Amino acid sequence: PRRPEASVAPGVDLAAYRRLAVMPFSDRAGEARDYAPAAAKALYAMGFDVAPPESVAAILRDLDVRRGEPIAAPTLQELRRRTRAAAVVMGSLDCPRDPKGRRVKVLFLDSARGDAVFEFSYAPERCATPAAAEEAAERLAARVRREVGERLTGRTEGALP
């Protein structure tokens, strides 16, 4: 499998994005439903404030955003307003039968500007199971932890339900 790939936009401190909104991950076959909640829990465990995934999903339904559709600037701004998130976390899962084509991708978008501030991707051995979602979340958290180090201390918001 290919090595994980990650990059942070020049001059960006991921620890400054304390409050996150994790959107449901997109995929072709509806197999990614466990990925966003797992990612939200892993990022919360690191010390990020994370908007409850159910709330994010409800807001997206209110805004008539369908899973996998591109998100327009007005939608991003409304999501920021309603969740107070500094960054929106978007992910996708490609899980074809051929293991060589499998890919998990995650982006952190600055919710004020819409710019990608962090990108992470890797080729999972397993796909579309709760265990695979947990593995993806652990890998994401490990990579983000490398970027933020010990700079996340104490939450500013309440707990992730």
CSV table of C-alpha atoms in Angstrom, one decimal:
chain,number,residue,atom,x,y,z
A,1,PRO,CA,0.0,0.0,0.0
A,2,ARG,CA,1.0,3.6,-0.6
A,3,ARG,CA,2.3,5.6,2.4
A,4,PRO,CA,0.0,8.1,4.0
A,5,GLU,CA,0.3,11.5,2.6
A,6,ALA,CA,-0.4,14.7,4.6
A,7,SER,CA,0.3,18.4,4.2
A,8,VAL,CA,-0.5,21.6,6.1
A,9,ALA,CA,-0.9,24.9,4.2
A,10,PRO,CA,2.2,27.1,4.6
A,11,GLY,CA,2.0,29.3,7.7
A,12,VAL,CA,-1.0,27.4,9.2
A,13,ASP,CA,-1.1,26.3,12.8
A,14,LEU,CA,-3.7,23.6,13.0
A,15,ALA,CA,-4.0,24.1,16.8
A,16,ALA,CA,-5.5,27.5,16.1
A,17,TYR,CA,-8.6,25.7,14.6
A,18,ARG,CA,-9.9,24.8,18.0
A,19,ARG,CA,-13.6,24.2,17.0
A,20,LEU,CA,-14.3,21.7,14.2
A,21,ALA,CA,-17.4,20.5,12.4
A,22,VAL,CA,-17.0,17.1,10.9
A,23,MET,CA,-19.2,16.5,7.8
A,24,PRO,CA,-20.4,13.0,6.8
A,25,PHE,CA,-17.8,11.4,4.6
A,26,SER,CA,-18.7,10.9,1.0
A,27,ASP,CA,-18.5,7.7,-1.0
A,28,ARG,CA,-20.2,6.0,-3.9
A,29,ALA,CA,-22.0,3.1,-2.1
A,30,GLY,CA,-23.1,4.5,1.3
A,31,GLU,CA,-20.3,2.7,3.1
A,32,ALA,CA,-18.7,5.7,4.8
A,33,ARG,CA,-21.4,6.3,7.5
A,34,ASP,CA,-19.1,5.3,10.4
A,35,TYR,CA,-16.2,7.4,9.3
A,36,ALA,CA,-17.3,10.9,10.4
A,37,PRO,CA,-18.4,9.9,13.9
A,38,ALA,CA,-15.2,8.0,14.4
A,39,ALA,CA,-13.1,11.0,13.2
A,40,ALA,CA,-15.1,13.4,15.4
A,41,LYS,CA,-14.5,11.3,18.5
A,42,ALA,CA,-10.8,10.9,17.7
A,43,LEU,CA,-10.3,14.7,17.2
A,44,TYR,CA,-12.3,15.4,20.4
A,45,ALA,CA,-10.1,13.0,22.3
A,46,MET,CA,-7.1,15.0,21.1
A,47,GLY,CA,-8.6,18.2,22.7
A,48,PHE,CA,-10.4,19.8,19.8
A,49,ASP,CA,-13.9,21.2,20.4
A,50,VAL,CA,-16.1,19.2,17.9
A,51,ALA,CA,-19.6,20.1,17.0
A,52,PRO,CA,-21.8,17.0,17.5
A,53,PRO,CA,-21.9,15.0,14.2
A,54,GLU,CA,-25.7,14.7,14.5
A,55,SER,CA,-26.1,18.5,14.7
A,56,VAL,CA,-23.8,18.9,11.6
A,57,ALA,CA,-25.8,16.4,9.7
A,58,ALA,CA,-29.1,18.1,10.7
A,59,ILE,CA,-27.8,21.5,9.5
A,60,LEU,CA,-26.7,20.0,6.2
A,61,ARG,CA,-30.2,18.5,5.7
A,62,ASP,CA,-31.7,21.9,6.5
A,63,LEU,CA,-29.4,23.5,3.9
A,64,ASP,CA,-30.3,20.7,1.4
A,65,VAL,CA,-26.7,19.5,1.1
A,66,ARG,CA,-26.4,15.9,-0.1
A,67,ARG,CA,-23.6,13.6,0.9
A,68,GLY,CA,-20.7,13.9,-1.6
A,69,GLU,CA,-21.8,17.2,-3.2
A,70,PRO,CA,-19.4,20.1,-3.3
A,71,ILE,CA,-20.0,22.7,-0.6
A,72,ALA,CA,-20.5,26.2,-1.7
A,73,ALA,CA,-19.2,29.3,0.1
A,74,PRO,CA,-22.6,30.4,1.5
A,75,THR,CA,-23.2,26.9,2.9
A,76,LEU,CA,-19.8,26.9,4.5
A,77,GLN,CA,-20.4,30.3,6.0
A,78,GLU,CA,-23.8,29.1,7.4
A,79,LEU,CA,-22.3,26.0,8.8
A,80,ARG,CA,-19.6,28.2,10.5
A,81,ARG,CA,-22.3,30.5,11.9
A,82,ARG,CA,-24.5,27.6,13.2
A,83,THR,CA,-21.7,25.5,14.7
A,84,ARG,CA,-19.1,28.2,15.5
A,85,ALA,CA,-16.5,25.9,13.8
A,86,ALA,CA,-13.2,27.5,12.7
A,87,ALA,CA,-12.7,24.6,10.3
A,88,VAL,CA,-14.9,22.1,8.5
A,89,VAL,CA,-13.6,18.6,8.2
A,90,MET,CA,-14.6,16.8,5.0
A,91,GLY,CA,-13.7,13.3,4.1
A,92,SER,CA,-14.2,10.8,1.3
A,93,LEU,CA,-13.9,7.0,1.0
A,94,ASP,CA,-13.0,5.2,-2.2
A,95,CYS,CA,-13.5,1.5,-1.6
A,96,PRO,CA,-13.4,-0.5,-4.9
A,97,ARG,CA,-12.9,-4.3,-5.0
A,98,ASP,CA,-9.3,-3.8,-6.1
A,99,PRO,CA,-7.4,-3.0,-2.9
A,100,LYS,CA,-4.9,-0.9,-5.0
A,101,GLY,CA,-7.7,1.7,-5.6
A,102,ARG,CA,-8.7,2.1,-2.0
A,103,ARG,CA,-8.3,5.6,-0.5
A,104,VAL,CA,-9.4,7.6,2.5
A,105,LYS,CA,-9.0,11.4,2.1
A,106,VAL,CA,-9.6,14.1,4.7
A,107,LEU,CA,-9.5,17.9,4.3
A,108,PHE,CA,-9.8,20.6,6.9
A,109,LEU,CA,-11.3,23.7,5.3
A,110,ASP,CA,-11.0,27.1,7.0
A,111,SER,CA,-14.6,27.9,7.5
A,112,ALA,CA,-14.2,31.7,7.0
A,113,ARG,CA,-12.2,31.6,3.8
A,114,GLY,CA,-12.9,28.1,2.4
A,115,ASP,CA,-9.2,27.3,1.9
A,116,ALA,CA,-7.9,23.8,2.6
A,117,VAL,CA,-5.5,24.1,5.6
A,118,PHE,CA,-4.8,20.4,6.0
A,119,GLU,CA,-5.0,17.4,3.7
A,120,PHE,CA,-4.5,13.8,4.7
A,121,SER,CA,-4.9,10.6,2.6
A,122,TYR,CA,-3.9,7.0,2.8
A,123,ALA,CA,-4.7,3.6,1.3
A,124,PRO,CA,-6.5,1.4,3.8
A,125,GLU,CA,-6.2,-2.4,3.8
A,126,ARG,CA,-9.9,-2.7,4.9
A,127,CYS,CA,-12.8,-0.6,3.9
A,128,ALA,CA,-16.4,0.1,4.9
A,129,THR,CA,-16.6,-1.5,8.3
A,130,PRO,CA,-16.7,0.1,11.8
A,131,ALA,CA,-13.2,-1.3,12.5
A,132,ALA,CA,-11.9,0.3,9.2
A,133,ALA,CA,-13.6,3.6,10.2
A,134,GLU,CA,-11.8,3.5,13.7
A,135,GLU,CA,-8.5,2.8,12.0
A,136,ALA,CA,-9.0,5.7,9.7
A,137,ALA,CA,-9.8,8.0,12.6
A,138,GLU,CA,-6.7,6.8,14.5
A,139,ARG,CA,-4.5,7.4,11.5
A,140,LEU,CA,-6.0,10.9,11.1
A,141,ALA,CA,-5.6,11.7,14.8
A,142,ALA,CA,-2.0,10.5,14.8
A,143,ARG,CA,-1.1,12.7,11.8
A,144,VAL,CA,-2.9,15.8,13.2
A,145,ARG,CA,-1.1,15.1,16.6
A,146,ARG,CA,2.2,15.3,14.7
A,147,GLU,CA,1.2,18.8,13.5
A,148,VAL,CA,-0.2,20.2,16.7
A,149,GLY,CA,2.0,18.6,19.3
A,150,GLU,CA,1.0,19.6,22.8
A,151,ARG,CA,-0.6,22.9,21.8
A,152,LEU,CA,-4.1,21.8,22.4
A,153,THR,CA,-4.9,22.2,26.1
A,154,GLY,CA,-8.4,22.5,27.6
A,155,ARG,CA,-11.5,22.8,25.6
A,156,THR,CA,-13.4,26.0,25.2
A,157,GLU,CA,-16.8,24.4,24.5
A,158,GLY,CA,-18.8,21.6,26.1
A,159,ALA,CA,-18.3,17.9,25.5
A,160,LEU,CA,-19.0,15.9,22.4
A,161,PRO,CA,-22.2,14.0,23.2
